[in-house]
CSV table of C-alpha atoms and ligand atoms in Angstrom, one decimal:
chain,number,residue,atom,x,y,z
A,22,MET,CA,3.5,-133.4,155.5
A,23,LEU,CA,1.9,-134.3,152.2
A,24,HIS,CA,3.3,-131.4,150.1
A,25,GLY,CA,6.3,-129.9,152.0
A,26,HIS,CA,8.9,-132.0,150.2
A,27,GLY,CA,8.6,-129.9,147.0
A,28,ASN,CA,8.1,-132.7,144.5
A,29,ASP,CA,5.4,-131.1,142.4
A,30,LEU,CA,5.7,-133.1,139.2
A,31,HIS,CA,2.0,-134.1,139.5
A,32,HIS,CA,0.8,-130.5,139.8
A,33,GLN,CA,2.1,-129.0,136.6
A,34,ARG,CA,-0.1,-127.7,133.9
A,35,PHE,CA,2.7,-127.7,131.4
A,36,GLU,CA,4.3,-130.7,129.7
A,37,ILE,CA,7.5,-131.6,131.6
A,38,LYS,CA,10.3,-132.4,129.1
A,39,ALA,CA,13.1,-132.7,131.7
A,40,ASP,CA,12.8,-132.9,135.5
A,41,PHE,CA,15.8,-131.2,137.1
A,42,SER,CA,13.8,-130.9,140.4
A,43,SER,CA,14.1,-134.4,141.5
A,44,ASN,CA,17.4,-135.8,142.8
A,45,VAL,CA,16.7,-139.3,141.5
A,46,VAL,CA,19.6,-140.7,139.5
A,47,PRO,CA,19.6,-139.7,135.8
A,48,GLY,CA,18.6,-142.6,133.6
A,49,GLY,CA,16.1,-144.0,136.2
A,50,MET,CA,15.7,-147.6,137.2
A,51,PRO,CA,18.4,-150.1,136.0
A,52,GLU,CA,17.0,-152.4,133.2
A,53,ALA,CA,17.9,-155.6,135.1
A,54,LEU,CA,15.7,-154.4,138.0
A,55,LYS,CA,12.9,-153.4,135.7
A,56,GLU,CA,12.9,-156.8,134.1
A,57,TYR,CA,13.1,-158.6,137.4
A,58,LEU,CA,10.1,-156.6,138.8
A,59,ALA,CA,8.1,-157.1,135.7
A,60,ASP,CA,8.2,-160.9,136.4
A,61,GLN,CA,7.2,-160.4,140.1
A,62,LEU,CA,3.6,-159.2,139.5
A,63,HIS,CA,2.3,-162.6,140.8
A,64,LEU,CA,3.5,-161.5,144.3
A,65,LEU,CA,0.6,-159.0,144.4
A,66,GLU,CA,-1.8,-161.9,144.7
A,67,ASN,CA,-0.7,-162.7,148.3
A,68,TYR,CA,0.1,-160.6,151.3
A,69,PRO,CA,3.8,-159.8,151.7
A,70,GLU,CA,5.7,-160.7,154.9
A,71,SER,CA,4.1,-158.4,157.5
A,72,ASP,CA,7.4,-157.2,158.9
A,73,ALA,CA,9.5,-157.5,155.7
A,74,ALA,CA,11.9,-159.7,157.6
A,75,GLY,CA,13.3,-161.3,154.4
A,76,ALA,CA,14.1,-157.8,153.0
A,77,ALA,CA,15.8,-156.9,156.3
A,78,LEU,CA,17.9,-160.0,156.2
A,79,ALA,CA,19.0,-159.2,152.6
A,80,ILE,CA,19.9,-155.7,153.8
A,81,ALA,CA,21.8,-157.1,156.8
A,82,ARG,CA,23.8,-159.5,154.6
A,83,HIS,CA,24.7,-156.7,152.2
A,84,HIS,CA,26.0,-154.5,155.0
A,85,VAL,CA,27.5,-157.5,157.0
A,86,ILE,CA,25.5,-156.6,160.1
A,87,ASP,CA,23.1,-158.4,162.4
A,88,PRO,CA,19.5,-158.6,161.0
A,89,VAL,CA,18.1,-157.5,164.3
A,90,GLN,CA,19.7,-154.1,163.6
A,91,VAL,CA,17.6,-153.5,160.5
A,92,ILE,CA,14.1,-152.5,159.7
A,93,ALA,CA,12.9,-152.3,156.1
A,94,THR,CA,10.6,-149.4,155.5
A,95,ASN,CA,8.2,-147.9,153.0
A,96,GLY,CA,10.8,-145.5,151.7
A,97,SER,CA,13.1,-143.7,154.1
A,98,THR,CA,10.2,-141.4,154.9
A,99,GLU,CA,8.4,-144.2,156.9
A,100,ALA,CA,11.6,-144.5,158.9
A,101,PHE,CA,11.6,-140.8,159.8
A,102,TYR,CA,8.0,-141.0,161.0
A,103,LEU,CA,8.8,-144.1,163.1
A,104,VAL,CA,11.8,-142.5,164.7
A,105,ALA,CA,9.7,-139.4,165.4
A,106,GLN,CA,7.1,-141.6,167.0
A,107,LEU,CA,9.8,-143.2,169.2
A,108,PHE,CA,10.7,-139.8,170.5
A,109,ARG,CA,7.1,-138.5,170.7
A,110,GLU,CA,6.6,-135.2,172.6
A,111,GLN,CA,10.3,-134.9,173.2
A,112,ALA,CA,12.9,-132.3,172.0
A,113,SER,CA,14.4,-132.4,168.6
A,114,LEU,CA,17.1,-130.4,167.0
A,115,ILE,CA,17.0,-130.2,163.2
A,116,LEU,CA,19.9,-128.9,161.1
A,117,THR,CA,18.9,-126.5,158.4
A,118,PRO,CA,18.5,-126.2,155.5
A,119,SER,CA,17.3,-129.8,155.2
A,120,PHE,CA,14.7,-132.2,153.8
A,121,ALA,CA,11.3,-131.1,155.1
A,122,GLU,CA,10.1,-134.5,156.3
A,123,TYR,CA,12.3,-134.5,159.5
A,124,GLU,CA,10.4,-131.4,160.7
A,125,ASP,CA,7.1,-132.7,159.5
A,126,ALA,CA,7.5,-136.1,161.1
A,127,ALA,CA,8.6,-134.4,164.4
A,128,ARG,CA,5.7,-132.0,164.3
A,129,CYS,CA,3.3,-134.8,163.6
A,130,HIS,CA,4.5,-136.4,166.8
A,131,ARG,CA,4.5,-133.1,168.8
A,132,HIS,CA,8.2,-132.7,169.3
A,133,ARG,CA,9.6,-129.4,170.7
A,134,LEU,CA,11.7,-128.1,167.8
A,135,THR,CA,14.9,-126.2,167.6
A,136,PHE,CA,16.8,-125.4,164.4
A,137,TRP,CA,20.6,-124.9,164.0
A,138,SER,CA,22.9,-124.7,161.1
A,139,HIS,CA,25.4,-127.5,160.5
A,140,GLN,CA,28.1,-125.1,161.7
A,141,GLN,CA,26.4,-124.5,165.0
A,142,LEU,CA,26.3,-128.3,165.7
A,143,LYS,CA,30.1,-128.4,165.4
A,144,SER,CA,30.7,-126.1,168.3
A,145,ARG,CA,27.8,-126.8,170.8
A,146,ARG,CA,26.6,-129.6,173.0
A,147,THR,CA,23.2,-131.2,172.4
A,148,ASP,CA,22.3,-132.4,175.9
A,149,ASP,CA,19.0,-130.6,175.7
A,150,PHE,CA,17.8,-132.6,172.8
A,151,ASN,CA,16.5,-136.2,172.6
A,152,ALA,CA,17.1,-136.4,168.9
A,153,VAL,CA,19.2,-134.5,166.4
A,154,TRP,CA,18.3,-134.9,162.7
A,155,LEU,CA,20.8,-134.4,159.9
A,156,ALA,CA,21.5,-135.7,156.4
A,157,ASN,CA,24.9,-136.9,155.1
A,158,PRO,CA,25.1,-135.8,152.4
A,159,ASN,CA,22.6,-133.0,153.0
A,160,ASN,CA,19.7,-132.0,150.8
A,161,PRO,CA,19.6,-129.4,149.3
A,162,ASP,CA,23.3,-128.2,149.5
A,163,GLY,CA,25.3,-131.5,149.3
A,164,CYS,CA,27.1,-130.6,152.6
A,165,THR,CA,28.8,-133.7,154.0
A,166,TRP,CA,30.1,-135.0,157.4
A,167,GLN,CA,33.0,-137.3,158.1
A,168,PRO,CA,31.7,-140.4,159.9
A,169,ALA,CA,34.3,-139.8,162.6
A,170,ALA,CA,32.8,-136.4,163.3
A,171,ILE,CA,29.3,-137.9,163.8
A,172,GLU,CA,30.7,-140.7,166.0
A,173,ASP,CA,32.4,-138.0,168.1
A,174,LEU,CA,29.1,-136.2,168.4
A,175,CYS,CA,27.5,-139.5,169.6
A,176,ALA,CA,30.2,-140.0,172.1
A,177,GLN,CA,30.2,-136.5,173.4
A,178,ASN,CA,26.4,-136.3,173.7
A,179,PRO,CA,25.3,-139.7,175.1
A,180,GLN,CA,21.8,-138.3,176.1
A,181,THR,CA,21.0,-137.4,172.5
A,182,HIS,CA,20.1,-139.8,169.6
A,183,PHE,CA,21.5,-138.8,166.2
A,184,VAL,CA,19.3,-139.6,163.3
A,185,VAL,CA,21.5,-139.6,160.2
A,186,ASP,CA,19.9,-139.7,156.8
A,187,GLU,CA,22.2,-141.4,154.3
A,188,SER,CA,19.6,-141.4,151.4
A,189,TYR,CA,22.1,-139.9,149.0
A,190,ALA,CA,25.3,-141.6,150.2
A,191,ASN,CA,25.7,-143.7,147.0
A,192,LEU,CA,25.3,-140.6,144.9
A,193,CYS,CA,28.1,-138.7,146.6
A,194,PRO,CA,31.3,-140.7,146.3
A,195,SER,CA,33.0,-138.8,149.1
A,196,THR,CA,30.4,-139.9,151.7
A,197,GLU,CA,31.2,-142.9,153.9
A,198,SER,CA,28.4,-144.8,155.6
A,199,LEU,CA,28.1,-145.1,159.4
A,200,ILE,CA,26.5,-148.5,159.2
A,201,GLN,CA,28.4,-151.2,161.0
A,202,THR,CA,27.9,-154.0,163.5
A,203,SER,CA,28.9,-152.1,166.6
A,204,MET,CA,27.1,-148.8,166.2
A,205,PRO,CA,27.0,-146.1,168.9
A,206,PRO,CA,24.0,-146.8,171.1
A,207,ASN,CA,22.6,-143.4,170.2
A,208,LEU,CA,22.9,-143.5,166.4
A,209,ILE,CA,20.1,-144.3,164.0
A,210,VAL,CA,21.0,-144.4,160.3
A,211,VAL,CA,18.3,-144.1,157.6
A,212,ARG,CA,18.7,-145.1,154.0
A,213,SER,CA,16.6,-144.9,150.9
A,214,LEU,CA,16.7,-147.0,147.7
A,215,THR,CA,14.7,-144.3,145.9
A,216,LYS,CA,17.5,-142.0,144.6
A,217,ASP,CA,20.4,-144.3,143.6
A,218,PHE,CA,18.2,-147.1,142.1
A,219,GLY,CA,15.7,-144.8,140.5
A,220,LEU,CA,12.5,-146.1,142.1
A,221,PRO,CA,10.7,-143.3,144.0
A,222,GLY,CA,7.3,-144.8,143.1
A,223,LEU,CA,8.0,-148.1,144.7
A,224,ARG,CA,8.8,-146.8,148.2
A,225,ALA,CA,11.8,-148.8,149.6
A,226,GLY,CA,14.2,-147.8,152.4
A,227,TYR,CA,15.5,-148.9,155.8
A,228,LEU,CA,16.9,-147.9,159.1
A,229,VAL,CA,19.8,-149.4,160.9
A,230,ALA,CA,20.5,-149.0,164.7
A,231,THR,CA,21.5,-151.0,167.7
A,232,PRO,CA,19.3,-154.1,168.3
A,233,VAL,CA,17.8,-152.2,171.3
A,234,ILE,CA,16.6,-149.2,169.3
A,235,ALA,CA,15.6,-151.3,166.3
A,236,GLN,CA,13.4,-153.5,168.6
A,237,ALA,CA,11.8,-150.4,170.2
A,238,ILE,CA,11.0,-149.0,166.7
A,239,ASN,CA,9.7,-152.4,165.6
A,240,GLN,CA,7.0,-152.2,168.2
A,241,LEU,CA,5.6,-149.1,166.5
A,242,ARG,CA,5.3,-150.5,163.0
A,243,MET,CA,2.1,-151.2,161.1
A,244,PRO,CA,2.0,-154.6,159.3
A,245,TRP,CA,2.6,-154.8,155.5
A,246,SER,CA,4.0,-151.2,155.2
A,247,VAL,CA,6.5,-152.5,152.7
A,248,ASN,CA,4.5,-153.9,149.8
A,249,ALA,CA,5.4,-157.2,148.0
A,250,LEU,CA,7.1,-155.7,145.0
A,251,ALA,CA,9.2,-153.4,147.2
A,252,GLN,CA,10.3,-156.3,149.4
A,253,ALA,CA,11.2,-158.3,146.2
A,254,ALA,CA,13.1,-155.2,144.9
A,255,ILE,CA,15.0,-154.9,148.1
A,256,GLY,CA,16.1,-158.5,148.0
A,257,PHE,CA,17.2,-158.2,144.4
A,258,ILE,CA,19.0,-154.9,144.9
A,259,MET,CA,20.9,-156.2,147.9
A,260,THR,CA,22.1,-159.3,146.1
A,261,HIS,CA,23.1,-157.5,142.9
A,262,TYR,CA,24.1,-154.2,144.6
A,263,LYS,CA,27.3,-153.2,142.8
A,264,ASP,CA,25.9,-154.2,139.3
A,265,LEU,CA,22.8,-152.1,139.8
A,266,LEU,CA,24.5,-149.0,141.2
A,267,PRO,CA,24.7,-146.1,138.7
A,268,ASP,CA,28.1,-144.8,137.5
A,269,THR,CA,28.5,-142.3,140.3
A,270,ALA,CA,31.9,-141.1,139.2
A,271,ALA,CA,30.5,-140.1,135.8
A,272,ILE,CA,27.4,-138.5,137.4
A,273,LEU,CA,29.6,-136.5,139.8
A,274,LYS,CA,31.9,-135.4,136.9
A,275,GLU,CA,28.8,-134.2,135.0
A,276,SER,CA,27.5,-132.4,138.1
A,277,GLN,CA,30.8,-130.6,138.6
A,278,ARG,CA,30.9,-129.7,134.9
A,279,VAL,CA,27.5,-128.0,135.2
A,280,GLN,CA,28.4,-126.4,138.5
A,281,ASN,CA,31.5,-125.0,137.0
A,282,ILE,CA,29.7,-123.4,134.0
A,283,LEU,CA,27.0,-121.9,136.2
A,284,SER,CA,29.4,-120.6,138.8
A,285,LYS,CA,31.1,-118.6,136.0
A,286,LEU,CA,27.9,-116.6,135.6
A,287,PRO,CA,28.2,-113.5,137.8
A,288,GLN,CA,24.4,-113.5,138.5
A,289,LEU,CA,24.5,-116.9,140.1
A,290,GLN,CA,26.2,-118.2,143.3
A,291,VAL,CA,26.6,-122.0,143.3
A,292,THR,CA,27.3,-124.0,146.5
A,293,PRO,CA,29.9,-126.6,145.5
A,294,SER,CA,28.5,-130.1,145.9
A,295,ASP,CA,29.9,-133.6,145.5
A,296,CYS,CA,26.5,-134.9,144.7
A,297,ASN,CA,24.3,-135.2,141.6
A,298,TYR,CA,22.4,-132.1,142.8
A,299,PHE,CA,23.5,-128.7,144.0
A,300,LEU,CA,22.1,-125.4,145.4
A,301,VAL,CA,22.2,-122.1,143.5
A,302,LYS,CA,21.3,-118.6,144.6
A,303,THR,CA,20.4,-116.1,142.0
A,304,LYS,CA,21.4,-112.5,142.5
A,305,VAL,CA,18.8,-111.3,139.9
A,306,GLY,CA,15.1,-112.0,140.0
A,307,ASP,CA,14.0,-115.0,142.1
A,308,ALA,CA,13.7,-118.7,141.9
A,309,ALA,CA,9.9,-118.8,141.5
A,310,ASP,CA,10.2,-116.6,138.4
A,311,LEU,CA,13.1,-118.7,136.9
A,312,LYS,CA,11.0,-121.9,137.6
A,313,ARG,CA,8.0,-120.4,135.8
A,314,TYR,CA,10.1,-119.2,132.9
A,315,LEU,CA,11.8,-122.6,132.4
A,316,LEU,CA,8.5,-124.5,132.7
A,317,GLN,CA,6.5,-122.3,130.3
A,318,ASN,CA,9.3,-121.8,127.7
A,319,HIS,CA,11.2,-125.1,127.8
A,320,GLY,CA,9.2,-127.7,129.8
A,321,PHE,CA,12.1,-127.8,132.4
A,322,LEU,CA,11.2,-128.4,136.0
A,323,ILE,CA,13.6,-127.1,138.7
A,324,ARG,CA,13.2,-127.0,142.5
A,325,ASP,CA,12.4,-123.6,143.9
A,326,ALA,CA,14.2,-124.0,147.2
A,327,ALA,CA,12.5,-121.0,148.9
A,328,ASN,CA,10.5,-123.2,151.2
A,329,PHE,CA,13.6,-124.9,152.7
A,330,ARG,CA,13.9,-123.4,156.2
A,331,SER,CA,16.8,-120.9,156.4
A,332,LEU,CA,16.9,-120.4,152.6
A,333,SER,CA,15.6,-117.4,150.6
A,334,PRO,CA,13.3,-116.8,147.5
A,335,GLN,CA,16.5,-116.6,145.5
A,336,HIS,CA,17.5,-120.2,146.1
A,337,PHE,CA,16.9,-123.1,143.7
A,338,ARG,CA,18.2,-126.6,143.4
A,339,LEU,CA,19.2,-128.5,140.3
A,340,ALA,CA,19.9,-132.2,139.8
A,341,VAL,CA,21.8,-133.1,136.7
A,342,LEU,CA,20.4,-135.2,133.9
A,343,GLN,CA,22.1,-136.3,130.7
A,344,PRO,CA,24.8,-133.9,129.3
A,345,ASP,CA,22.7,-132.6,126.4
A,346,GLN,CA,19.7,-131.9,128.7
A,347,ASN,CA,22.0,-130.1,131.1
A,348,ASN,CA,23.4,-128.0,128.3
A,349,GLN,CA,19.9,-127.0,127.2
A,350,LEU,CA,19.1,-126.1,130.8
A,351,ILE,CA,22.3,-123.9,131.1
A,352,SER,CA,21.3,-122.1,127.9
A,353,ALA,CA,17.7,-121.6,129.1
A,354,ILE,CA,19.0,-120.1,132.4
A,355,GLN,CA,21.3,-117.8,130.5
A,356,SER,CA,18.3,-116.6,128.4
A,357,TRP,CA,16.3,-116.0,131.6
A,358,ILE,CA,19.2,-114.0,133.1
A,359,GLY,CA,19.3,-111.9,129.8
A,360,GLN,CA,15.7,-111.1,130.3
A,361,VAL,CA,15.7,-110.1,133.9
A,362,CYS,CA,19.0,-108.1,133.8
B,407,LIG,C1,17.4,-136.1,152.1
B,407,LIG,C2,16.3,-137.0,151.7
B,407,LIG,N1,16.0,-138.0,152.5
B,407,LIG,C3,15.0,-138.8,152.2
B,407,LIG,C4,14.2,-138.6,151.1
B,407,LIG,C5,13.0,-139.5,150.8
B,407,LIG,O1,13.3,-140.7,150.4
B,407,LIG,P1,12.3,-141.9,150.3
B,407,LIG,O2,11.8,-141.8,148.9
B,407,LIG,O3,13.1,-143.1,150.5
B,407,LIG,O4,11.2,-141.7,151.2
B,407,LIG,C6,14.4,-137.5,150.3
B,407,LIG,C7,13.5,-137.2,149.2
B,407,LIG,O5,13.6,-136.2,148.5
B,407,LIG,C8,15.5,-136.6,150.6
B,407,LIG,O6,15.8,-135.5,149.9
């Protein structure tokens, strides 16, 4: 869907001074990547590789897996739509609350949909579903799964394919990737370079599966979906991966500092998260009013999480920025609470 994901930065009438609504890493794109891409504009004068095979090779080398397991995509979102196309008109189970694009991609390809909580998945079989969609860590609540638990699900439910979105894995130090050479035949892992490398506007992501699934998905792709700059960026990131990654330990420390302060306010209920973002429920007023107040009075944008399936109008999500900006946000939220109480 074009507007279900909740990134409404382009639709605001007020000047945005700080965007706490987007989970992209604070500080944005690394300087070295910016400089590299600035020198690559000449690539736009030719078509890129139609299947982005060079980018896929770089991804495979980074993960030490077979290149035939990898498909480079136009953001992880293209991967979700390709997977949904693979299971067209079949049955999908989506864990909630979660990123809206799993549902939108599945609806676009006419899946029969069922929604469970993460807890329900732990205690039930999934034989009735062709695909199960979940994120590790999850958006919006930062909920995580141990890789062994997902591998067990794959083993216990061989009829079902598990689509695991690891888009935030690098921003959540406690998450371990499921990507490896010998993956369960019914596992598809999707990753994004948007959040951790600060480039949502470029559109770069990938999926990893067994060669059989990857080849089936390959048949569904349109040519040139990954543009020339995105392909170059993928190659550069994969060869300088560790140097370009943000300081996730520092980001997590800051996220936990902000979570601690907000959780001491009796009007708020914070869901603890090991990620740069976290979910909050207000016991006073609602998220839409808080969002309006912060925007009009401070130029701060937050994510009203009411449109996440299974959440309420009282839920909102925050992603941490720099400490001084976070402190200003905390004060602004306290002022709002003072007004509504
Ligand atoms: C859980 C999750 N996965 C994937 C995405 C989209 O990533 P991309 O920019 O790679 O399409 C988002 C965007 O907010 C997200 O929250």
